[in-house]
mmCIF file of C-alpha atoms and ligand atoms in Angstrom:
data_model
loop_
_atom_site.group_PDB
_atom_site.id
_atom_site.type_symbol
_atom_site.label_atom_id
_atom_site.label_comp_id
_atom_site.label_asym_id
_atom_site.label_seq_id
_atom_site.Cartn_x
_atom_site.Cartn_y
_atom_site.Cartn_z
ATOM 1 C CA UNK A 1 121.912 107.709 76.467
ATOM 2 C CA UNK A 2 121.015 104.817 74.151
ATOM 3 C CA UNK A 3 120.718 101.139 75.410
ATOM 4 C CA UNK A 4 122.372 98.244 73.839
ATOM 5 C CA UNK A 5 119.701 95.679 73.268
ATOM 6 C CA UNK A 6 121.480 92.894 71.740
ATOM 7 C CA UNK A 7 125.313 92.304 71.367
ATOM 8 C CA UNK A 8 126.603 89.430 69.221
ATOM 9 C CA UNK A 9 130.353 88.300 68.580
ATOM 10 C CA UNK A 10 130.943 87.740 64.866
ATOM 11 C CA UNK A 11 134.722 87.319 64.792
ATOM 12 C CA UNK A 12 137.367 87.509 67.388
ATOM 13 C CA UNK A 13 137.218 91.393 67.422
ATOM 14 C CA UNK A 14 134.147 92.200 65.495
ATOM 15 C CA UNK A 15 130.851 92.658 67.567
ATOM 16 C CA UNK A 16 127.271 93.352 66.345
ATOM 17 C CA UNK A 17 125.262 95.653 68.435
ATOM 18 C CA UNK A 18 121.421 96.348 68.191
ATOM 19 C CA UNK A 19 120.937 99.788 69.693
ATOM 20 C CA UNK A 20 117.704 101.320 70.946
ATOM 21 C CA UNK A 21 117.548 104.428 68.759
ATOM 22 C CA UNK A 22 113.794 105.267 67.523
ATOM 23 C CA UNK A 23 115.058 108.780 66.462
ATOM 24 C CA UNK A 24 117.773 107.381 64.108
ATOM 25 C CA UNK A 25 115.957 104.257 63.071
ATOM 26 C CA UNK A 26 112.786 106.541 61.923
ATOM 27 C CA UNK A 27 114.964 108.456 59.530
ATOM 28 C CA UNK A 28 118.030 106.369 58.516
ATOM 29 C CA UNK A 29 118.724 104.868 55.016
ATOM 30 C CA UNK A 30 121.243 102.490 53.728
ATOM 31 C CA UNK A 31 124.646 104.139 53.229
ATOM 32 C CA UNK A 32 124.294 106.448 56.107
ATOM 33 C CA UNK A 33 126.112 106.330 59.256
ATOM 34 C CA UNK A 34 126.038 107.382 63.077
ATOM 35 C CA UNK A 35 128.633 108.902 65.335
ATOM 36 C CA UNK A 36 128.692 107.515 68.933
ATOM 37 C CA UNK A 37 130.608 108.264 71.930
ATOM 38 C CA UNK A 38 130.948 105.650 74.504
ATOM 39 C CA UNK A 39 131.052 108.026 77.592
ATOM 40 C CA UNK A 40 131.208 111.631 78.038
ATOM 41 C CA UNK A 41 135.005 111.898 77.751
ATOM 42 C CA UNK A 42 135.058 109.585 74.762
ATOM 43 C CA UNK A 43 136.172 110.369 71.176
ATOM 44 C CA UNK A 44 133.572 110.297 68.394
ATOM 45 C CA UNK A 45 133.405 107.040 66.547
ATOM 46 C CA UNK A 46 131.709 107.050 62.906
ATOM 47 C CA UNK A 47 129.990 103.838 62.261
ATOM 48 C CA UNK A 48 127.808 102.674 59.171
ATOM 49 C CA UNK A 49 124.309 101.684 59.853
ATOM 50 C CA UNK A 50 124.246 98.048 58.960
ATOM 51 C CA UNK A 51 120.489 97.481 59.628
ATOM 52 C CA UNK A 52 117.544 99.047 61.058
ATOM 53 C CA UNK A 53 114.063 98.378 62.375
ATOM 54 C CA UNK A 54 111.622 101.180 62.151
ATOM 55 C CA UNK A 55 108.906 99.416 64.068
ATOM 56 C CA UNK A 56 111.219 98.077 66.929
ATOM 57 C CA UNK A 57 112.942 101.608 66.950
ATOM 58 C CA UNK A 58 116.475 99.692 66.528
ATOM 59 C CA UNK A 59 119.596 100.473 64.675
ATOM 60 C CA UNK A 60 122.482 97.747 64.123
ATOM 61 C CA UNK A 61 126.001 98.684 63.980
ATOM 62 C CA UNK A 62 129.192 96.451 63.669
ATOM 63 C CA UNK A 63 132.268 97.289 65.699
ATOM 64 C CA UNK A 64 135.925 96.087 64.857
ATOM 65 C CA UNK A 65 137.882 96.625 68.119
ATOM 66 C CA UNK A 66 141.130 97.990 66.883
ATOM 67 C CA UNK A 67 141.809 101.127 68.847
ATOM 68 C CA UNK A 68 141.254 102.656 72.324
ATOM 69 C CA UNK A 69 137.516 103.751 71.949
ATOM 70 C CA UNK A 70 136.464 100.567 70.029
ATOM 71 C CA UNK A 71 138.038 98.298 72.559
ATOM 72 C CA UNK A 72 136.387 100.451 75.440
ATOM 73 C CA UNK A 73 132.952 99.925 73.430
ATOM 74 C CA UNK A 74 133.715 96.063 73.237
ATOM 75 C CA UNK A 75 133.460 95.969 76.944
ATOM 76 C CA UNK A 76 130.049 97.102 76.964
ATOM 77 C CA UNK A 77 127.228 94.465 77.111
ATOM 78 C CA UNK A 78 123.537 94.093 76.771
ATOM 79 C CA UNK A 79 121.879 96.371 79.058
ATOM 80 C CA UNK A 80 124.613 98.959 79.170
ATOM 81 C CA UNK A 81 124.195 102.400 77.651
ATOM 82 C CA UNK A 82 126.083 104.317 75.068
ATOM 83 C CA UNK A 83 126.457 108.034 75.896
ATOM 84 C CA UNK A 84 125.657 109.607 72.506
ATOM 85 C CA UNK A 85 124.201 108.148 69.412
ATOM 86 C CA UNK A 86 124.019 110.717 66.660
ATOM 87 C CA UNK A 87 122.505 110.434 63.398
ATOM 88 C CA UNK A 88 121.626 109.591 60.613
ATOM 89 C CA UNK A 89 124.559 111.303 58.975
ATOM 90 C CA UNK A 90 125.924 111.498 55.409
ATOM 91 C CA UNK A 91 123.919 110.580 52.283
ATOM 92 C CA UNK A 92 122.052 107.491 51.456
ATOM 93 C CA UNK A 93 123.157 105.149 48.689
ATOM 94 C CA UNK A 94 121.648 105.728 45.220
ATOM 95 C CA UNK A 95 121.636 102.510 43.361
ATOM 96 C CA UNK A 96 118.083 103.186 41.564
ATOM 97 C CA UNK A 97 119.596 104.150 38.190
ATOM 98 C CA UNK A 98 121.528 100.826 37.679
ATOM 99 C CA UNK A 99 120.163 97.708 36.316
ATOM 100 C CA UNK A 100 122.920 95.083 37.013
ATOM 101 C CA UNK A 101 124.798 95.830 40.167
ATOM 102 C CA UNK A 102 127.637 93.879 41.910
ATOM 103 C CA UNK A 103 128.508 94.461 45.601
ATOM 104 C CA UNK A 104 131.962 93.845 46.846
ATOM 105 C CA UNK A 105 132.604 93.854 50.523
ATOM 106 C CA UNK A 106 136.254 93.420 51.856
ATOM 107 C CA UNK A 107 136.602 92.349 55.615
ATOM 108 C CA UNK A 108 134.644 94.475 58.003
ATOM 109 C CA UNK A 109 133.648 96.686 55.138
ATOM 110 C CA UNK A 110 131.152 93.855 54.132
ATOM 111 C CA UNK A 111 128.899 95.406 56.892
ATOM 112 C CA UNK A 112 128.443 98.459 54.761
ATOM 113 C CA UNK A 113 127.083 96.555 51.777
ATOM 114 C CA UNK A 114 124.629 94.506 53.696
ATOM 115 C CA UNK A 115 121.873 96.948 53.843
ATOM 116 C CA UNK A 116 122.121 97.606 50.017
ATOM 117 C CA UNK A 117 121.888 93.910 49.466
ATOM 118 C CA UNK A 118 118.890 93.541 51.564
ATOM 119 C CA UNK A 119 117.244 96.571 49.813
ATOM 120 C CA UNK A 120 118.070 95.391 46.418
ATOM 121 C CA UNK A 121 116.602 91.932 47.072
ATOM 122 C CA UNK A 122 113.510 93.703 48.617
ATOM 123 C CA UNK A 123 113.114 95.769 45.625
ATOM 124 C CA UNK A 124 113.008 92.383 43.489
ATOM 125 C CA UNK A 125 116.408 92.849 41.813
ATOM 126 C CA UNK A 126 118.935 91.091 43.823
ATOM 127 C CA UNK A 127 122.722 91.622 43.160
ATOM 128 C CA UNK A 128 125.693 89.534 42.683
ATOM 129 C CA UNK A 129 127.893 89.767 45.721
ATOM 130 C CA UNK A 130 131.569 89.133 46.572
ATOM 131 C CA UNK A 131 132.786 89.049 50.099
ATOM 132 C CA UNK A 132 136.435 88.410 51.189
ATOM 133 C CA UNK A 133 138.422 88.177 54.233
ATOM 134 C CA UNK A 134 141.968 87.344 55.125
ATOM 135 C CA UNK A 135 140.764 83.865 56.518
ATOM 136 C CA UNK A 136 137.441 81.917 57.104
ATOM 137 C CA UNK A 137 137.246 83.191 60.875
ATOM 138 C CA UNK A 138 137.117 86.845 59.616
ATOM 139 C CA UNK A 139 134.133 86.299 57.281
ATOM 140 C CA UNK A 140 130.948 87.995 58.452
ATOM 141 C CA UNK A 141 127.397 87.881 57.320
ATOM 142 C CA UNK A 142 127.901 84.876 54.962
ATOM 143 C CA UNK A 143 124.310 83.516 55.662
ATOM 144 C CA UNK A 144 122.683 86.755 55.448
ATOM 145 C CA UNK A 145 124.309 87.600 52.120
ATOM 146 C CA UNK A 146 123.522 84.189 50.775
ATOM 147 C CA UNK A 147 119.707 84.756 51.734
ATOM 148 C CA UNK A 148 119.676 88.189 49.618
ATOM 149 C CA UNK A 149 122.046 87.509 46.617
ATOM 150 C CA UNK A 150 121.652 86.334 43.357
ATOM 151 C CA UNK A 151 125.032 84.858 43.321
ATOM 152 C CA UNK A 152 127.379 85.002 46.265
ATOM 153 C CA UNK A 153 131.086 84.511 45.845
ATOM 154 C CA UNK A 154 133.335 83.984 48.907
ATOM 155 C CA UNK A 155 136.984 84.664 48.700
ATOM 156 C CA UNK A 156 139.730 84.037 51.354
ATOM 157 C CA UNK A 157 143.088 85.251 50.997
ATOM 158 C CA UNK A 158 144.599 82.066 52.504
ATOM 159 C CA UNK A 159 142.093 79.750 50.861
ATOM 160 C CA UNK A 160 140.849 78.529 54.114
ATOM 161 C CA UNK A 161 137.136 78.899 52.948
ATOM 162 C CA UNK A 162 135.428 79.661 49.537
ATOM 163 C CA UNK A 163 137.941 80.221 46.811
ATOM 164 C CA UNK A 164 141.568 81.748 47.538
ATOM 165 C CA UNK A 165 142.408 85.089 46.465
ATOM 166 C CA UNK A 166 141.251 88.878 46.922
ATOM 167 C CA UNK A 167 137.977 90.099 46.150
ATOM 168 C CA UNK A 168 139.462 91.692 43.043
ATOM 169 C CA UNK A 169 140.588 88.230 41.656
ATOM 170 C CA UNK A 170 136.912 87.110 41.609
ATOM 171 C CA UNK A 171 135.778 90.510 40.153
ATOM 172 C CA UNK A 172 138.327 90.272 37.529
ATOM 173 C CA UNK A 173 137.162 86.721 36.646
ATOM 174 C CA UNK A 174 133.529 87.746 36.467
ATOM 175 C CA UNK A 175 134.293 90.885 34.281
ATOM 176 C CA UNK A 176 136.322 88.557 31.895
ATOM 177 C CA UNK A 177 133.532 86.161 31.667
ATOM 178 C CA UNK A 178 131.330 88.834 30.164
ATOM 179 C CA UNK A 179 129.141 89.667 33.132
ATOM 180 C CA UNK A 180 127.648 93.073 32.092
ATOM 181 C CA UNK A 181 127.553 94.988 35.399
ATOM 182 C CA UNK A 182 126.656 98.652 35.106
ATOM 183 C CA UNK A 183 127.724 99.426 38.759
ATOM 184 C CA UNK A 184 130.339 97.971 41.322
ATOM 185 C CA UNK A 185 129.824 99.234 44.678
ATOM 186 C CA UNK A 186 132.775 98.281 46.724
ATOM 187 C CA UNK A 187 133.594 98.910 50.375
ATOM 188 C CA UNK A 188 136.477 97.695 52.563
ATOM 189 C CA UNK A 189 140.074 98.807 53.193
ATOM 190 C CA UNK A 190 141.123 101.824 51.177
ATOM 191 C CA UNK A 191 143.830 99.642 49.305
ATOM 192 C CA UNK A 192 141.136 97.149 48.464
ATOM 193 C CA UNK A 193 138.716 100.030 47.122
ATOM 194 C CA UNK A 194 141.796 101.665 45.189
ATOM 195 C CA UNK A 195 142.415 98.166 43.653
ATOM 196 C CA UNK A 196 138.811 97.637 42.581
ATOM 197 C CA UNK A 197 138.580 101.120 41.072
ATOM 198 C CA UNK A 198 141.793 100.633 39.155
ATOM 199 C CA UNK A 199 140.383 97.289 37.810
ATOM 200 C CA UNK A 200 136.905 98.574 36.842
ATOM 201 C CA UNK A 201 138.407 101.611 35.233
ATOM 202 C CA UNK A 202 139.890 99.133 32.524
ATOM 203 C CA UNK A 203 136.596 97.824 31.985
ATOM 204 C CA UNK A 204 134.576 101.119 31.980
ATOM 205 C CA UNK A 205 132.267 99.969 34.914
ATOM 206 C CA UNK A 206 131.001 102.815 37.039
ATOM 207 C CA UNK A 207 132.282 102.101 40.569
ATOM 208 C CA UNK A 208 131.127 103.538 43.946
ATOM 209 C CA UNK A 209 133.209 103.549 47.047
ATOM 210 C CA UNK A 210 132.679 104.359 50.619
ATOM 211 C CA UNK A 211 135.197 106.483 52.309
ATOM 212 C CA UNK A 212 135.502 105.898 55.979
ATOM 213 C CA UNK A 213 137.998 108.792 56.413
ATOM 214 C CA UNK A 214 138.908 110.029 59.758
ATOM 215 C CA UNK A 215 135.924 111.973 61.397
ATOM 216 C CA UNK A 216 135.511 114.287 64.144
ATOM 217 C CA UNK A 217 132.295 116.365 64.096
ATOM 218 C CA UNK A 218 130.602 114.634 61.148
ATOM 219 C CA UNK A 219 128.884 117.891 60.017
ATOM 220 C CA UNK A 220 131.441 119.374 57.565
ATOM 221 C CA UNK A 221 133.172 121.820 60.246
ATOM 222 C CA UNK A 222 136.395 120.319 61.074
ATOM 223 C CA UNK A 223 137.941 119.081 57.863
ATOM 224 C CA UNK A 224 139.048 115.792 59.305
ATOM 225 C CA UNK A 225 137.301 113.624 56.631
ATOM 226 C CA UNK A 226 138.786 115.687 53.589
ATOM 227 C CA UNK A 227 139.208 113.734 50.433
ATOM 228 C CA UNK A 228 139.968 114.851 47.027
ATOM 229 C CA UNK A 229 137.512 113.723 44.357
ATOM 230 C CA UNK A 230 137.994 114.633 40.638
ATOM 231 C CA UNK A 231 140.517 117.323 41.924
ATOM 232 C CA UNK A 232 137.807 118.898 44.013
ATOM 233 C CA UNK A 233 137.995 118.917 48.176
ATOM 234 C CA UNK A 234 134.979 116.900 49.469
ATOM 235 C CA UNK A 235 133.995 115.920 53.033
ATOM 236 C CA UNK A 236 133.232 112.456 53.465
ATOM 237 C CA UNK A 237 130.665 113.138 56.140
ATOM 238 C CA UNK A 238 128.519 115.645 54.179
ATOM 239 C CA UNK A 239 129.365 115.122 50.665
ATOM 240 C CA UNK A 240 129.836 111.307 50.955
ATOM 241 C CA UNK A 241 130.359 108.851 52.372
ATOM 242 C CA UNK A 242 129.941 107.366 48.957
ATOM 243 C CA UNK A 243 131.985 108.772 45.945
ATOM 244 C CA UNK A 244 132.686 107.765 42.240
ATOM 245 C CA UNK A 245 135.681 105.241 42.891
ATOM 246 C CA UNK A 246 137.297 106.326 39.618
ATOM 247 C CA UNK A 247 137.825 110.047 40.758
ATOM 248 C CA UNK A 248 138.969 109.358 44.333
ATOM 249 C CA UNK A 249 142.631 110.174 45.168
ATOM 250 C CA UNK A 250 143.444 107.123 47.060
ATOM 251 C CA UNK A 251 147.025 107.724 47.586
ATOM 252 C CA UNK A 252 146.241 110.929 49.329
ATOM 253 C CA UNK A 253 143.323 109.333 51.321
ATOM 254 C CA UNK A 254 145.638 106.355 52.362
ATOM 255 C CA UNK A 255 148.304 109.017 53.614
ATOM 256 C CA UNK A 256 145.778 110.825 55.559
ATOM 257 C CA UNK A 257 144.256 107.756 57.142
ATOM 258 C CA UNK A 258 147.694 107.058 58.780
ATOM 259 C CA UNK A 259 147.664 110.364 60.524
ATOM 260 C CA UNK A 260 146.555 109.308 63.928
ATOM 261 C CA UNK A 261 147.967 105.638 63.882
ATOM 262 C CA UNK A 262 150.778 106.294 66.280
ATOM 263 C CA UNK A 263 148.687 108.017 68.834
ATOM 264 C CA UNK A 264 146.001 105.319 68.254
ATOM 265 C CA UNK A 265 148.619 102.644 68.947
ATOM 266 C CA UNK A 266 149.859 104.273 72.250
ATOM 267 C CA UNK A 267 146.185 104.450 73.620
ATOM 268 C CA UNK A 268 145.632 100.882 72.560
ATOM 269 C CA UNK A 269 148.773 99.533 74.201
ATOM 270 C CA UNK A 270 147.557 101.477 77.451
ATOM 271 C CA UNK A 271 144.191 99.823 77.140
ATOM 272 C CA UNK A 272 145.715 96.409 76.794
ATOM 273 C CA UNK A 273 147.852 97.048 79.847
HETATM 274 P P1 NAD B 324 141.439 93.294 55.447
HETATM 275 O O1 NAD B 324 142.779 93.976 55.349
HETATM 276 O O2 NAD B 324 141.622 92.056 56.099
HETATM 277 O O3 NAD B 324 141.007 92.961 53.857
HETATM 278 C C1 NAD B 324 139.651 92.469 53.496
HETATM 279 C C2 NAD B 324 139.699 92.010 52.152
HETATM 280 O O4 NAD B 324 139.970 93.070 51.421
HETATM 281 C C3 NAD B 324 140.817 90.957 51.780
HETATM 282 O O5 NAD B 324 140.569 89.620 52.292
HETATM 283 C C4 NAD B 324 140.831 91.134 50.188
HETATM 284 O O6 NAD B 324 139.692 90.367 49.640
HETATM 285 C C5 NAD B 324 140.563 92.582 50.176
HETATM 286 N N1 NAD B 324 141.645 93.328 50.127
HETATM 287 C C6 NAD B 324 142.575 93.949 50.916
HETATM 288 N N2 NAD B 324 143.558 94.539 50.374
HETATM 289 C C7 NAD B 324 143.225 94.563 49.045
HETATM 290 C C8 NAD B 324 144.246 94.973 47.948
HETATM 291 N N3 NAD B 324 145.225 95.641 48.169
HETATM 292 N N4 NAD B 324 143.779 94.549 46.631
HETATM 293 C C9 NAD B 324 142.548 93.784 46.570
HETATM 294 N N5 NAD B 324 141.823 93.285 47.514
HETATM 295 C C10 NAD B 324 142.161 93.746 48.737
HETATM 296 O O7 NAD B 324 140.341 94.034 55.912
HETATM 297 P P2 NAD B 324 139.870 94.292 57.398
HETATM 298 O O8 NAD B 324 141.057 94.306 58.320
HETATM 299 O O9 NAD B 324 138.571 93.772 57.762
HETATM 300 O O10 NAD B 324 139.494 95.723 57.229
HETATM 301 C C11 NAD B 324 139.775 96.869 57.974
HETATM 302 C C12 NAD B 324 139.768 98.116 57.248
HETATM 303 O O11 NAD B 324 138.660 98.347 56.507
HETATM 304 C C13 NAD B 324 140.062 99.177 58.247
HETATM 305 O O12 NAD B 324 140.930 99.924 57.628
HETATM 306 C C14 NAD B 324 138.661 99.889 58.159
HETATM 307 O O13 NAD B 324 138.987 101.254 58.503
HETATM 308 C C15 NAD B 324 138.159 99.543 56.781
HETATM 309 N N6 NAD B 324 136.772 99.843 56.788
HETATM 310 C C16 NAD B 324 136.095 100.447 55.662
HETATM 311 C C17 NAD B 324 134.867 100.886 55.739
HETATM 312 C C18 NAD B 324 134.224 101.780 54.737
HETATM 313 O O14 NAD B 324 133.299 102.170 54.889
HETATM 314 N N7 NAD B 324 135.167 101.938 53.588
HETATM 315 C C19 NAD B 324 133.969 100.349 56.672
HETATM 316 C C20 NAD B 324 134.570 99.515 57.737
HETATM 317 C C21 NAD B 324 135.805 99.175 57.700
HETATM 318 FE FE1 FES B 325 134.614 116.856 60.323
HETATM 319 FE FE2 FES B 325 133.845 115.681 58.126
HETATM 320 S S1 FES B 325 134.043 114.887 59.992
HETATM 321 S S2 FES B 325 134.295 117.960 58.356
#
């Protein structure tokens, strides 16, 4: 059992939790994830590690309440306990070999680029960052990104804050302006990562994406998180979650991500009464 030490509401349906988890915090690195179960009958929810504090023994996660289990989790408060909190899982992000990186975060996927932006800043090589959301109220971690970025670009689909447009609108502008990035690290909804990969392919810029495929066991056994990369079968939980965006079969991944949508919707309706 792991205690919720802090809970903070970031948007209407996104909460940040600081979890007491000395074991995970001791070993985790940026890019890895945990799998939690709210109670002993709960489904397993994979969540990226947004931050960690080895001294305090804590791990920070961000949860968007969109389905039955995440809505159940949203009902828990500081002082409550999470039944299982297993990790760290997956591979850490590898950005050492790149000299001029831009991080791109779409919606709640921005949480995934946060630990990398902090790490790069700590290493004395802060990255340019683009974050985007449908509107101002859905933007997350703007202040935290600003504190750690070389240049921060904020985009909203409706123009209610920052500049109007998708994250790809800004990325294209920057690439066209001659910014010589040697790596784009993009995380967000799959259509966004596909759009980023399609764009950067034209410019020949190496692109890393983080695949949040459907996961069950998180150990490479169930096949739930299967993704085709460069024509080969890979499992996001053990081979990823990060892959070369130019090699990922996004059309297949997007189809697979819809697999449980109806069941999820049914459970969600029950939860909402
Ligand atoms: P969203 O749909 O609101 O999109 C966020 C931003 O992404 C948009 O504002 C836009 O800038 C960009 N975007 C979206 N579609 C685009 C497209 N077709 N072309 C170019 N840019 C595009 O995002 P949301 O509702 O916050 O995200 C929810 C999704 O993100 C869920 O499906 C969730 O599973 C996924 N997610 C992914 C990860 C990951 O590791 N890849 C992590 C957390 C969440
Ligand atoms: Fe089961 Fe990856 S979650 S194989």
